[in-house]
Amino acid sequence: MHDESLGELLDYLIIGAGPGGLQLGQLLQEAGHSYRILEAGDGPGEFFRTYPRHRQLISINKRHTGTSDPELNLRMDWNSLLSPDPRMLFTRYSAEYFPDADVMVRYLADFAQAYGLTISYRTRVVRIARDATGFVVTDQAGREHRARRLVMATGVSAANVARIPGIETAEPYATVPVDPDGFIDQRVLIIGKGNSAFETADNLVATAAVIHVVGRSAIRLAWKTHYVGHLRAVNNNFLDTYQLKSQNAVLDGDVRSIERDGDGYLVDVSFSRADEVVKRLRYDRVIVCTGFRFDASVFDPDARPQLVIDDRFAELTSAYESVNVPGMYFAGTLMQQRDFKKSTGGFIHGFRYAVRALSRILDERHHDRPWPRRPVESTADALADAVIARVNRSSALWQQFGVLGDVLLIPPHGPAQYLEEVPIDYARDNGDGSDYFTVTLEYGPDHDKVDPFDISVRRVAQNAPEQAIDAAYLHPVIRHWRDGRLRDTHHMAENLENEWDDPRAHRAPLTGFFARARAAASVGTGR
């Protein structure tokens, strides 16, 4: 920690020293902006000191990829923050594919120390207000911290408690004992159908007599939806015990009420797939695993961000700014409101790039520093070469599929300008009607409805450009925009090894697309 006068008006106050706050702090420091990170805990990554409760992360840590290219390796490294120092890679900290959460705590502490980030620990925010200069943040000791702009990087730090009568008598995921021997021969109900619920159920399979997992929504499997927050294979062993008749079950429906009855519980469950039949079931333990939400309790009324998604997240603009509180930005897992359950904005391997994009947005908006760019000849061949080089290497486009993209600005005269890793919605919202292309990696529109293991389902052939528009798997998509309207779209053919550089299957069709687009633009503008 570097002490600074609390009376100083900073450029930025960041609330929370988790991975999102640390990533932004490092980028702001590198850019020369004044900032301070306020953290309630004793060190960085306080969330990971408790969660996940059974300590195994579900973010992959693949050390052996067959390449020494650091950019390609970040495609398989879901835990590292972006850093100019190759020593600050998470893959140096653990050889486990699914590492222990304690390793993440150590990694984040080392990251903060390596860059000498300005962090005030044991500083719990109790009030956030606005004044004429920006924001005033008061901590538990009554000290006031001031900044022109505020960045919330607290994560989803509050329990998302379902509105069920009697739920306060159940055991929350945050504090339920994790020793399975404490559940020997017991009947256990777990409320929730996410990873925390099934992580808890898997832990009890060998000792509990009966385990029921209940929730109103259908189970969605990550390997089918491509959303890593859906149920992961590493947590779904419980499903075998259900379908193979091992005294466990998944209940589809709502819990109507929870009532203490001596040493146990009586629970009313309304079964959604059985005409809402309500059945009263007895359990020894009831565990609540219904997720987390953003804690908005510290805001003054005029500084309180508008909430969405059952009040679990602040609603954000395409610049990751509150829609109703100017100057209040969001970093880390809270950025997922923009791509909720569609891409990777809620996870380190996604939001590390979104945070870098935010730092560039802040530079553009508040420090008169344009988005980094490089010139590219505006010929069809040169544009195709630039795109092919990026889609075959970029980790940002790979991880933040459909959300971040490269932008090719085409001026009336002179070379094109190539901008990397721009939020696609931000590009559209801030365009001036000029001619430009966006480059993204995307799955097909119905990819989450396709069972990838069903061999009766026809798939498009790899390296087949004539079938590319029907591709369900990840592939590059290039769109041409002019006068604020989408003019044309080009899908590059799928490839098993994600190598989109075949001269005939990829390069020639893309070059043709750029040639036609440039010709159409010339006709449309009279150039």
Short mmCIF file of C-alpha atoms in Angstrom, two decimals:
data_model
loop_
_atom_site.label_atom_id
_atom_site.label_comp_id
_atom_site.label_asym_id
_atom_site.label_seq_id
_atom_site.Cartn_x
_atom_site.Cartn_y
_atom_site.Cartn_z
CA MET A 1 0.00 0.00 0.00
CA HIS A 2 1.17 3.53 -0.79
CA ASP A 3 -0.31 6.13 1.54
CA GLU A 4 -1.71 9.28 -0.01
CA SER A 5 -3.63 12.21 1.42
CA LEU A 6 -7.27 11.21 1.74
CA GLY A 7 -8.24 14.80 0.93
CA GLU A 8 -6.72 14.58 -2.54
CA LEU A 9 -9.17 14.56 -5.43
CA LEU A 10 -8.17 11.49 -7.41
CA ASP A 11 -8.98 10.64 -10.99
CA TYR A 12 -10.43 7.30 -9.87
CA LEU A 13 -11.56 5.43 -6.80
CA ILE A 14 -11.88 1.67 -7.30
CA ILE A 15 -14.00 -0.23 -4.78
CA GLY A 16 -12.74 -3.79 -4.38
CA ALA A 17 -9.32 -5.43 -4.74
CA GLY A 18 -10.48 -8.56 -6.50
CA PRO A 19 -9.13 -9.52 -9.93
CA GLY A 20 -11.18 -6.82 -11.70
CA GLY A 21 -10.03 -4.06 -9.37
CA LEU A 22 -6.40 -5.15 -9.53
CA GLN A 23 -6.46 -5.39 -13.33
CA LEU A 24 -7.87 -1.89 -13.67
CA GLY A 25 -5.52 -0.51 -11.02
CA GLN A 26 -2.50 -1.83 -12.92
CA LEU A 27 -3.75 -0.31 -16.18
CA LEU A 28 -4.57 3.09 -14.63
CA GLN A 29 -1.18 3.16 -12.95
CA GLU A 30 0.56 2.29 -16.20
CA ALA A 31 -1.34 5.14 -17.89
CA GLY A 32 -0.25 7.61 -15.21
CA HIS A 33 -3.68 8.32 -13.71
CA SER A 34 -4.19 8.95 -9.98
CA TYR A 35 -6.27 6.27 -8.28
CA ARG A 36 -6.79 4.33 -5.08
CA ILE A 37 -8.33 0.89 -4.50
CA LEU A 38 -10.43 0.52 -1.34
CA GLU A 39 -10.64 -3.05 -0.01
CA ALA A 40 -12.61 -4.20 3.04
CA GLY A 41 -10.49 -7.30 3.59
CA ASP A 42 -6.94 -7.86 4.77
CA GLY A 43 -5.63 -8.53 1.26
CA PRO A 44 -6.61 -8.92 -2.40
CA GLY A 45 -9.08 -11.54 -3.58
CA GLU A 46 -11.14 -11.74 -0.39
CA PHE A 47 -13.93 -13.58 -2.25
CA PHE A 48 -11.57 -16.47 -3.04
CA ARG A 49 -10.70 -16.94 0.62
CA THR A 50 -14.20 -18.37 1.04
CA TYR A 51 -15.44 -19.39 -2.40
CA PRO A 52 -15.85 -21.84 -3.87
CA ARG A 53 -16.56 -23.54 -0.55
CA HIS A 54 -14.98 -26.82 -1.59
CA ARG A 55 -11.94 -24.90 -2.89
CA GLN A 56 -11.67 -26.29 -6.42
CA LEU A 57 -11.84 -23.58 -9.09
CA ILE A 58 -13.68 -24.41 -12.31
CA SER A 59 -11.52 -22.06 -14.39
CA ILE A 60 -9.03 -24.09 -16.39
CA ASN A 61 -5.27 -23.78 -15.98
CA LYS A 62 -3.77 -25.46 -19.02
CA ARG A 63 0.02 -25.18 -18.91
CA HIS A 64 0.90 -27.44 -21.83
CA THR A 65 -0.57 -26.16 -25.08
CA GLY A 66 2.04 -27.13 -27.65
CA THR A 67 2.96 -23.51 -28.35
CA SER A 68 5.23 -20.91 -26.80
CA ASP A 69 3.15 -18.02 -28.17
CA PRO A 70 2.00 -16.11 -25.04
CA GLU A 71 -1.08 -14.73 -26.80
CA LEU A 72 -2.29 -18.16 -27.89
CA ASN A 73 -1.56 -19.57 -24.45
CA LEU A 74 -3.97 -17.06 -22.89
CA ARG A 75 -6.74 -18.83 -24.80
CA MET A 76 -6.20 -21.80 -22.45
CA ASP A 77 -5.32 -19.82 -19.31
CA TRP A 78 -8.51 -18.72 -17.57
CA ASN A 79 -6.95 -17.31 -14.41
CA SER A 80 -4.10 -14.92 -15.29
CA LEU A 81 -4.56 -11.19 -15.29
CA LEU A 82 -3.13 -9.26 -18.24
CA SER A 83 0.39 -8.20 -17.45
CA PRO A 84 3.48 -6.89 -19.21
CA ASP A 85 5.54 -9.20 -16.97
CA PRO A 86 5.55 -12.86 -18.13
CA ARG A 87 6.38 -13.91 -14.58
CA MET A 88 2.89 -12.83 -13.49
CA LEU A 89 1.10 -15.72 -15.17
CA PHE A 90 -1.13 -17.95 -13.05
CA THR A 91 0.20 -21.00 -14.89
CA ARG A 92 3.46 -20.52 -12.98
CA TYR A 93 1.60 -21.00 -9.69
CA SER A 94 -0.09 -24.36 -10.17
CA ALA A 95 0.11 -27.44 -12.38
CA GLU A 96 -3.48 -28.44 -11.60
CA TYR A 97 -6.00 -28.16 -14.43
CA PHE A 98 -8.61 -27.04 -11.88
CA PRO A 99 -6.50 -25.30 -9.21
CA ASP A 100 -7.24 -24.72 -5.56
CA ALA A 101 -8.78 -21.34 -4.71
CA ASP A 102 -6.01 -20.66 -2.19
CA VAL A 103 -3.59 -20.47 -5.12
CA MET A 104 -5.72 -17.67 -6.59
CA VAL A 105 -5.48 -15.74 -3.31
CA ARG A 106 -1.69 -16.03 -3.37
CA TYR A 107 -1.50 -15.08 -7.05
CA LEU A 108 -3.60 -11.94 -6.59
CA ALA A 109 -1.53 -10.86 -3.58
CA ASP A 110 1.65 -11.27 -5.61
CA PHE A 111 0.15 -9.33 -8.53
CA ALA A 112 -0.73 -6.39 -6.28
CA GLN A 113 2.72 -6.42 -4.70
CA ALA A 114 4.60 -6.81 -8.00
CA TYR A 115 3.08 -3.59 -9.35
CA GLY A 116 2.98 -1.70 -6.06
CA LEU A 117 -0.70 -0.97 -6.53
CA THR A 118 -2.20 1.78 -4.35
CA ILE A 119 -4.58 -0.17 -2.12
CA SER A 120 -6.12 0.72 1.25
CA TYR A 121 -6.88 -2.57 3.00
CA ARG A 122 -9.29 -3.00 5.92
CA THR A 123 -11.24 -0.09 4.44
CA ARG A 124 -14.91 -0.98 4.32
CA VAL A 125 -17.12 1.38 2.36
CA VAL A 126 -20.26 2.39 4.26
CA ARG A 127 -21.52 5.25 2.08
CA ILE A 128 -21.19 6.44 -1.51
CA ALA A 129 -22.42 9.94 -2.34
CA ARG A 130 -22.00 12.52 -5.08
CA ASP A 131 -20.85 16.12 -4.93
CA ALA A 132 -19.90 18.84 -7.38
CA THR A 133 -16.44 17.34 -8.01
CA GLY A 134 -17.51 13.73 -8.45
CA PHE A 135 -17.86 11.09 -5.73
CA VAL A 136 -17.37 11.00 -1.97
CA VAL A 137 -16.81 7.57 -0.45
CA THR A 138 -16.96 7.20 3.34
CA ASP A 139 -15.32 4.24 5.09
CA GLN A 140 -16.09 2.58 8.42
CA ALA A 141 -13.74 4.97 10.27
CA GLY A 142 -15.54 8.02 8.91
CA ARG A 143 -12.75 8.93 6.49
CA GLU A 144 -13.79 10.45 3.19
CA HIS A 145 -12.18 9.47 -0.12
CA ARG A 146 -12.83 11.68 -3.15
CA ALA A 147 -12.51 11.12 -6.88
CA ARG A 148 -13.80 12.51 -10.13
CA ARG A 149 -14.93 9.05 -11.15
CA LEU A 150 -15.86 5.86 -9.31
CA VAL A 151 -15.34 2.26 -10.40
CA MET A 152 -17.27 -0.49 -8.66
CA ALA A 153 -15.25 -3.72 -8.68
CA THR A 154 -16.85 -5.43 -5.67
CA GLY A 155 -18.16 -8.39 -7.60
CA VAL A 156 -21.44 -10.02 -6.64
CA SER A 157 -20.69 -9.91 -2.94
CA ALA A 158 -24.15 -10.38 -1.40
CA ALA A 159 -26.14 -13.59 -1.20
CA ASN A 160 -29.05 -13.80 -3.64
CA VAL A 161 -31.70 -15.07 -1.23
CA ALA A 162 -34.87 -16.51 -2.72
CA ARG A 163 -38.20 -15.24 -1.40
CA ILE A 164 -39.35 -18.43 0.29
CA PRO A 165 -41.15 -18.44 3.65
CA GLY A 166 -38.85 -20.01 6.22
CA ILE A 167 -35.68 -19.78 4.12
CA GLU A 168 -33.94 -17.97 6.97
CA THR A 169 -33.98 -21.26 8.91
CA ALA A 170 -31.98 -23.08 6.21
CA GLU A 171 -28.18 -23.22 5.92
CA PRO A 172 -26.60 -20.83 3.39
CA TYR A 173 -23.88 -21.94 1.01
CA ALA A 174 -21.53 -19.40 2.60
CA THR A 175 -21.49 -21.08 6.01
CA VAL A 176 -22.72 -24.67 5.64
CA PRO A 177 -20.09 -27.15 6.93
CA VAL A 178 -18.13 -28.79 4.12
CA ASP A 179 -17.06 -31.95 6.00
CA PRO A 180 -19.23 -34.70 4.43
CA ASP A 181 -19.01 -36.79 7.60
CA GLY A 182 -21.39 -34.32 9.21
CA PHE A 183 -24.13 -35.52 6.84
CA ILE A 184 -23.92 -39.28 7.36
CA ASP A 185 -27.29 -40.98 6.71
CA GLN A 186 -29.10 -37.65 6.43
CA ARG A 187 -31.74 -36.52 3.95
CA VAL A 188 -30.52 -33.30 2.34
CA LEU A 189 -32.32 -30.75 0.17
CA ILE A 190 -30.19 -28.32 -1.85
CA ILE A 191 -32.00 -25.30 -3.29
CA GLY A 192 -30.49 -24.11 -6.57
CA LYS A 193 -29.34 -25.68 -9.83
CA GLY A 194 -26.05 -23.91 -10.47
CA ASN A 195 -22.45 -24.92 -9.92
CA SER A 196 -22.50 -24.12 -6.21
CA ALA A 197 -25.50 -26.42 -5.72
CA PHE A 198 -23.99 -29.34 -7.60
CA GLU A 199 -20.55 -28.77 -6.10
CA THR A 200 -22.24 -29.12 -2.69
CA ALA A 201 -24.23 -32.19 -3.78
CA ASP A 202 -21.15 -33.96 -5.20
CA ASN A 203 -19.37 -33.44 -1.89
CA LEU A 204 -22.14 -35.30 -0.03
CA VAL A 205 -22.77 -38.22 -2.39
CA ALA A 206 -20.72 -40.71 -0.37
CA THR A 207 -22.23 -39.90 3.03
CA ALA A 208 -25.78 -38.51 2.74
CA ALA A 209 -28.63 -41.02 2.54
CA VAL A 210 -30.72 -38.96 0.12
CA ILE A 211 -29.90 -35.75 -1.75
CA HIS A 212 -32.48 -33.73 -3.67
CA VAL A 213 -31.47 -30.71 -5.77
CA VAL A 214 -34.42 -28.42 -6.51
CA GLY A 215 -34.98 -25.41 -8.76
CA ARG A 216 -37.56 -23.95 -11.12
CA SER A 217 -35.32 -23.67 -14.18
CA ALA A 218 -33.97 -26.45 -16.37
CA ILE A 219 -30.38 -27.56 -15.89
CA ARG A 220 -28.20 -26.06 -18.61
CA LEU A 221 -24.92 -27.81 -19.32
CA ALA A 222 -21.91 -25.65 -20.19
CA TRP A 223 -20.60 -28.04 -22.81
CA LYS A 224 -23.84 -27.53 -24.75
CA THR A 225 -24.48 -23.80 -24.23
CA HIS A 226 -20.81 -22.65 -24.33
CA TYR A 227 -21.55 -20.48 -21.29
CA VAL A 228 -18.98 -21.42 -18.66
CA GLY A 229 -21.26 -20.36 -15.81
CA HIS A 230 -23.76 -23.08 -16.61
CA LEU A 231 -23.32 -26.48 -14.98
CA ARG A 232 -19.81 -27.73 -15.61
CA ALA A 233 -18.89 -31.37 -16.14
CA VAL A 234 -16.48 -31.19 -13.20
CA ASN A 235 -19.52 -30.61 -10.93
CA ASN A 236 -22.16 -32.85 -12.49
CA ASN A 237 -21.28 -36.33 -11.20
CA PHE A 238 -24.45 -36.04 -9.14
CA LEU A 239 -26.53 -36.43 -12.32
CA ASP A 240 -25.26 -40.00 -12.68
CA THR A 241 -26.45 -40.84 -9.18
CA TYR A 242 -29.90 -39.53 -10.08
CA GLN A 243 -30.37 -41.27 -13.40
CA LEU A 244 -28.73 -44.50 -12.22
CA LYS A 245 -31.13 -44.84 -9.26
CA SER A 246 -28.81 -44.12 -6.34
CA GLN A 247 -31.36 -42.50 -4.00
CA ASN A 248 -30.74 -38.98 -5.30
CA ALA A 249 -32.93 -36.80 -7.50
CA VAL A 250 -33.26 -33.48 -9.30
CA LEU A 251 -36.63 -31.86 -8.55
CA ASP A 252 -38.03 -29.46 -11.15
CA GLY A 253 -40.20 -26.92 -9.39
CA ASP A 254 -40.54 -24.26 -6.71
CA VAL A 255 -40.02 -24.51 -3.00
CA ARG A 256 -43.22 -23.04 -1.55
CA SER A 257 -42.23 -23.05 2.12
CA ILE A 258 -39.65 -24.33 4.61
CA GLU A 259 -40.75 -25.20 8.13
CA ARG A 260 -38.65 -26.38 11.06
CA ASP A 261 -39.99 -29.60 12.55
CA GLY A 262 -38.00 -30.78 15.56
CA ASP A 263 -34.48 -31.59 14.39
CA GLY A 264 -35.47 -31.47 10.72
CA TYR A 265 -37.54 -29.65 8.11
CA LEU A 266 -40.84 -30.01 6.32
CA VAL A 267 -40.61 -28.54 2.82
CA ASP A 268 -43.46 -27.95 0.38
CA VAL A 269 -42.35 -28.39 -3.24
CA SER A 270 -44.53 -27.52 -6.25
CA PHE A 271 -43.50 -29.79 -9.16
CA SER A 272 -43.54 -27.84 -12.44
CA ARG A 273 -43.50 -30.95 -14.64
CA ALA A 274 -46.29 -32.67 -12.72
CA ASP A 275 -49.11 -30.13 -13.10
CA GLU A 276 -47.84 -28.09 -10.14
CA VAL A 277 -48.61 -30.91 -7.72
CA VAL A 278 -47.45 -29.85 -4.25
CA LYS A 279 -45.75 -32.45 -2.11
CA ARG A 280 -44.54 -32.11 1.48
CA LEU A 281 -41.11 -33.70 1.98
CA ARG A 282 -39.07 -34.22 5.12
CA TYR A 283 -35.35 -33.45 5.30
CA ASP A 284 -32.67 -33.37 7.96
CA ARG A 285 -30.83 -30.47 6.29
CA VAL A 286 -31.76 -27.74 3.82
CA ILE A 287 -28.92 -25.88 2.07
CA VAL A 288 -29.46 -22.69 0.05
CA CYS A 289 -27.25 -22.33 -3.06
CA THR A 290 -29.05 -19.63 -5.02
CA GLY A 291 -26.09 -17.52 -6.10
CA PHE A 292 -24.98 -13.96 -5.49
CA ARG A 293 -25.90 -10.39 -6.38
CA PHE A 294 -24.45 -6.89 -6.41
CA ASP A 295 -24.72 -5.14 -3.01
CA ALA A 296 -26.25 -1.70 -3.60
CA SER A 297 -26.93 -0.89 0.05
CA VAL A 298 -24.17 1.73 0.47
CA PHE A 299 -25.37 4.25 -2.12
CA ASP A 300 -27.13 7.53 -1.40
CA PRO A 301 -30.38 7.78 -3.39
CA ASP A 302 -28.91 10.13 -6.02
CA ALA A 303 -25.87 7.90 -6.42
CA ARG A 304 -27.64 4.56 -6.54
CA PRO A 305 -27.23 2.77 -9.87
CA GLN A 306 -30.31 1.38 -11.57
CA LEU A 307 -30.52 -2.40 -11.14
CA VAL A 308 -31.66 -5.12 -13.56
CA ILE A 309 -31.86 -8.93 -13.81
CA ASP A 310 -33.93 -9.35 -10.62
CA ASP A 311 -31.91 -6.51 -9.03
CA ARG A 312 -28.75 -8.61 -9.14
CA PHE A 313 -26.68 -6.28 -11.35
CA ALA A 314 -26.33 -2.61 -12.15
CA GLU A 315 -27.55 -1.72 -15.63
CA LEU A 316 -24.62 -0.59 -17.78
CA THR A 317 -24.10 1.34 -20.98
CA SER A 318 -21.83 -0.02 -23.69
CA ALA A 319 -19.03 1.94 -21.95
CA TYR A 320 -19.54 -0.09 -18.73
CA GLU A 321 -20.98 3.03 -17.08
CA SER A 322 -24.13 3.17 -14.97
CA VAL A 323 -27.10 4.15 -17.14
CA ASN A 324 -28.29 6.67 -14.55
CA VAL A 325 -25.19 7.76 -12.56
CA PRO A 326 -22.67 9.48 -14.86
CA GLY A 327 -19.05 8.84 -13.93
CA MET A 328 -19.80 5.54 -12.16
CA TYR A 329 -18.15 2.64 -14.00
CA PHE A 330 -18.01 -1.08 -13.32
CA ALA A 331 -15.12 -3.53 -13.58
CA GLY A 332 -14.70 -7.26 -13.08
CA THR A 333 -17.55 -9.72 -12.85
CA LEU A 334 -20.13 -6.91 -12.67
CA MET A 335 -19.40 -6.25 -16.35
CA GLN A 336 -21.34 -9.41 -17.22
CA GLN A 337 -24.58 -7.45 -17.25
CA ARG A 338 -23.65 -6.58 -20.83
CA ASP A 339 -23.38 -10.25 -21.93
CA PHE A 340 -25.28 -12.05 -19.18
CA LYS A 341 -25.16 -15.81 -19.74
CA LYS A 342 -24.03 -15.30 -23.34
CA SER A 343 -20.26 -14.84 -23.20
CA THR A 344 -17.51 -14.73 -20.55
CA GLY A 345 -17.88 -11.27 -18.99
CA GLY A 346 -18.49 -12.73 -15.53
CA PHE A 347 -15.17 -14.58 -15.38
CA ILE A 348 -11.50 -13.62 -15.23
CA HIS A 349 -10.68 -14.97 -18.68
CA GLY A 350 -13.38 -12.70 -20.11
CA PHE A 351 -13.42 -9.56 -17.99
CA ARG A 352 -9.64 -9.10 -18.00
CA TYR A 353 -10.10 -7.97 -21.62
CA ALA A 354 -13.25 -5.98 -20.87
CA VAL A 355 -11.32 -4.15 -18.13
CA ARG A 356 -8.57 -3.33 -20.61
CA ALA A 357 -11.26 -2.03 -22.98
CA LEU A 358 -12.68 0.05 -20.10
CA SER A 359 -9.25 1.59 -19.47
CA ARG A 360 -9.13 2.65 -23.13
CA ILE A 361 -12.67 4.03 -22.94
CA LEU A 362 -11.66 6.09 -19.90
CA ASP A 363 -8.60 7.37 -21.76
CA GLU A 364 -10.77 8.39 -24.71
CA ARG A 365 -13.48 10.04 -22.65
CA HIS A 366 -11.54 11.74 -19.89
CA HIS A 367 -7.88 12.06 -20.90
CA ASP A 368 -8.01 12.94 -24.60
CA ARG A 369 -6.19 9.75 -25.62
CA PRO A 370 -7.68 8.03 -28.68
CA TRP A 371 -8.04 4.26 -28.90
CA PRO A 372 -4.71 2.68 -29.94
CA ARG A 373 -4.63 1.97 -33.66
CA ARG A 374 -2.32 1.10 -36.49
CA PRO A 375 -2.50 1.87 -40.21
CA VAL A 376 -3.33 -0.84 -42.74
CA GLU A 377 -3.42 -0.40 -46.49
CA SER A 378 -7.03 -0.17 -47.57
CA THR A 379 -6.69 -2.78 -50.33
CA ALA A 380 -8.76 -5.95 -50.09
CA ASP A 381 -5.62 -8.11 -49.82
CA ALA A 382 -4.13 -6.04 -47.00
CA LEU A 383 -7.40 -5.94 -45.04
CA ALA A 384 -7.79 -9.71 -45.36
CA ASP A 385 -4.19 -10.29 -44.24
CA ALA A 386 -4.70 -8.11 -41.16
CA VAL A 387 -7.91 -9.89 -40.16
CA ILE A 388 -6.52 -13.39 -40.71
CA ALA A 389 -3.47 -12.60 -38.60
CA ARG A 390 -5.67 -11.44 -35.72
CA VAL A 391 -8.36 -14.14 -35.68
CA ASN A 392 -5.70 -16.84 -35.70
CA ARG A 393 -3.91 -15.42 -32.66
CA SER A 394 -6.03 -13.06 -30.57
CA SER A 395 -6.97 -14.32 -27.11
CA ALA A 396 -9.38 -11.43 -26.46
CA LEU A 397 -11.63 -12.19 -29.43
CA TRP A 398 -11.43 -15.90 -28.54
CA GLN A 399 -12.47 -15.41 -24.91
CA GLN A 400 -14.96 -12.53 -25.29
CA PHE A 401 -16.67 -14.05 -28.30
CA GLY A 402 -19.39 -11.89 -29.80
CA VAL A 403 -18.69 -9.07 -27.33
CA LEU A 404 -15.25 -7.66 -28.11
CA GLY A 405 -14.14 -7.24 -31.69
CA ASP A 406 -11.56 -5.56 -33.83
CA VAL A 407 -12.63 -2.50 -35.82
CA LEU A 408 -11.30 -1.47 -39.22
CA LEU A 409 -12.02 2.21 -39.91
CA ILE A 410 -12.05 3.07 -43.63
CA PRO A 411 -11.48 6.80 -44.22
CA PRO A 412 -12.32 8.48 -47.56
CA HIS A 413 -8.62 8.72 -48.35
CA GLY A 414 -5.45 7.10 -47.07
CA PRO A 415 -4.86 3.91 -45.12
CA ALA A 416 -7.41 2.09 -42.98
CA GLN A 417 -7.06 2.25 -39.18
CA TYR A 418 -7.03 -1.02 -37.22
CA LEU A 419 -8.38 -0.85 -33.63
CA GLU A 420 -8.19 -3.98 -31.46
CA GLU A 421 -10.56 -5.34 -28.82
CA VAL A 422 -13.34 -2.76 -28.96
CA PRO A 423 -16.70 -3.60 -27.34
CA ILE A 424 -18.89 -4.06 -30.39
CA ASP A 425 -21.85 -2.23 -28.85
CA TYR A 426 -19.55 0.66 -27.91
CA ALA A 427 -18.33 0.88 -31.50
CA ARG A 428 -21.91 1.08 -32.77
CA ASP A 429 -23.02 3.57 -30.13
CA ASN A 430 -20.10 5.90 -30.82
CA GLY A 431 -19.83 5.65 -34.58
CA ASP A 432 -20.01 8.74 -36.77
CA GLY A 433 -21.64 7.05 -39.76
CA SER A 434 -18.35 6.37 -41.50
CA ASP A 435 -17.36 3.21 -43.30
CA TYR A 436 -16.01 0.47 -41.03
CA PHE A 437 -15.76 -3.30 -40.49
CA THR A 438 -16.05 -5.30 -37.27
CA VAL A 439 -14.26 -8.60 -36.69
CA THR A 440 -15.52 -11.03 -34.05
CA LEU A 441 -15.40 -14.72 -33.19
CA GLU A 442 -18.90 -16.11 -32.72
CA TYR A 443 -20.90 -19.29 -32.38
CA GLY A 444 -23.89 -19.84 -34.66
CA PRO A 445 -27.23 -18.33 -33.55
CA ASP A 446 -28.69 -21.67 -32.39
CA HIS A 447 -25.47 -23.22 -31.10
CA ASP A 448 -26.93 -23.81 -27.62
CA LYS A 449 -29.79 -25.86 -29.09
CA VAL A 450 -27.45 -28.37 -30.75
CA ASP A 451 -26.25 -31.49 -28.93
CA PRO A 452 -22.61 -31.67 -30.03
CA PHE A 453 -22.49 -35.40 -29.26
CA ASP A 454 -25.56 -36.35 -31.30
CA ILE A 455 -24.08 -37.88 -34.45
CA SER A 456 -27.48 -37.82 -36.18
CA VAL A 457 -27.30 -34.01 -36.31
CA ARG A 458 -25.65 -32.80 -39.50
CA ARG A 459 -22.73 -30.41 -39.04
CA VAL A 460 -21.22 -28.17 -41.67
CA ALA A 461 -17.98 -29.37 -43.17
CA GLN A 462 -14.76 -27.73 -42.06
CA ASN A 463 -12.98 -25.46 -44.54
CA ALA A 464 -16.19 -25.25 -46.57
CA PRO A 465 -16.85 -21.53 -47.23
CA GLU A 466 -20.18 -22.18 -48.96
CA GLN A 467 -21.50 -23.68 -45.70
CA ALA A 468 -19.94 -21.15 -43.33
CA ILE A 469 -23.12 -19.15 -42.80
CA ASP A 470 -24.68 -22.22 -41.13
CA ALA A 471 -21.72 -22.88 -38.80
CA ALA A 472 -22.67 -23.59 -35.19
CA TYR A 473 -19.13 -23.73 -33.81
CA LEU A 474 -16.83 -20.77 -33.12
CA HIS A 475 -15.71 -18.99 -36.29
CA PRO A 476 -14.77 -15.48 -37.46
CA VAL A 477 -17.55 -13.13 -38.55
CA ILE A 478 -16.76 -9.90 -40.41
CA ARG A 479 -19.44 -7.23 -40.79
CA HIS A 480 -19.46 -4.14 -42.97
CA TRP A 481 -21.12 -1.00 -41.56
CA ARG A 482 -21.80 2.31 -43.29
CA ASP A 483 -24.01 5.26 -42.33
CA GLY A 484 -24.85 3.45 -39.10
CA ARG A 485 -26.35 0.47 -40.94
CA LEU A 486 -25.19 -3.10 -41.42
CA ARG A 487 -24.40 -3.53 -45.12
CA ASP A 488 -23.04 -7.07 -45.39
CA THR A 489 -21.77 -10.01 -43.33
CA HIS A 490 -19.11 -12.61 -44.09
CA HIS A 491 -18.71 -15.88 -42.14
CA MET A 492 -15.35 -17.63 -42.38
CA ALA A 493 -15.47 -21.42 -42.59
CA GLU A 494 -15.20 -23.57 -39.48
CA ASN A 495 -11.93 -25.36 -38.82
CA LEU A 496 -11.31 -28.19 -36.36
CA GLU A 497 -8.01 -26.71 -35.14
CA ASN A 498 -9.33 -23.12 -35.19
CA GLU A 499 -6.87 -22.23 -37.92
CA TRP A 500 -8.58 -19.88 -40.36
CA ASP A 501 -5.75 -19.33 -42.84
CA ASP A 502 -6.33 -21.74 -45.72
CA PRO A 503 -5.69 -19.86 -49.00
CA ARG A 504 -8.79 -21.22 -50.73
CA ALA A 505 -11.18 -21.82 -47.83
CA HIS A 506 -10.48 -18.65 -45.84
CA ARG A 507 -8.23 -16.08 -47.48
CA ALA A 508 -9.76 -15.99 -50.98
CA PRO A 509 -13.42 -15.66 -49.83
CA LEU A 510 -12.46 -12.97 -47.30
CA THR A 511 -10.48 -11.01 -49.87
CA GLY A 512 -13.47 -11.19 -52.21
CA PHE A 513 -15.76 -9.91 -49.47
CA PHE A 514 -13.52 -6.89 -48.82
CA ALA A 515 -13.21 -6.20 -52.55
CA ARG A 516 -16.99 -6.18 -53.03
CA ALA A 517 -17.53 -4.05 -49.93
CA ARG A 518 -14.93 -1.50 -50.98
CA ALA A 519 -16.39 -1.34 -54.50
CA ALA A 520 -19.92 -0.84 -53.11
CA ALA A 521 -18.69 1.86 -50.75
CA SER A 522 -16.97 3.69 -53.60
CA VAL A 523 -20.19 3.66 -55.63
CA GLY A 524 -22.29 4.73 -52.66
CA THR A 525 -20.08 7.70 -51.79
CA GLY A 526 -19.03 8.65 -55.28
CA ARG A 527 -15.36 7.98 -54.48
#
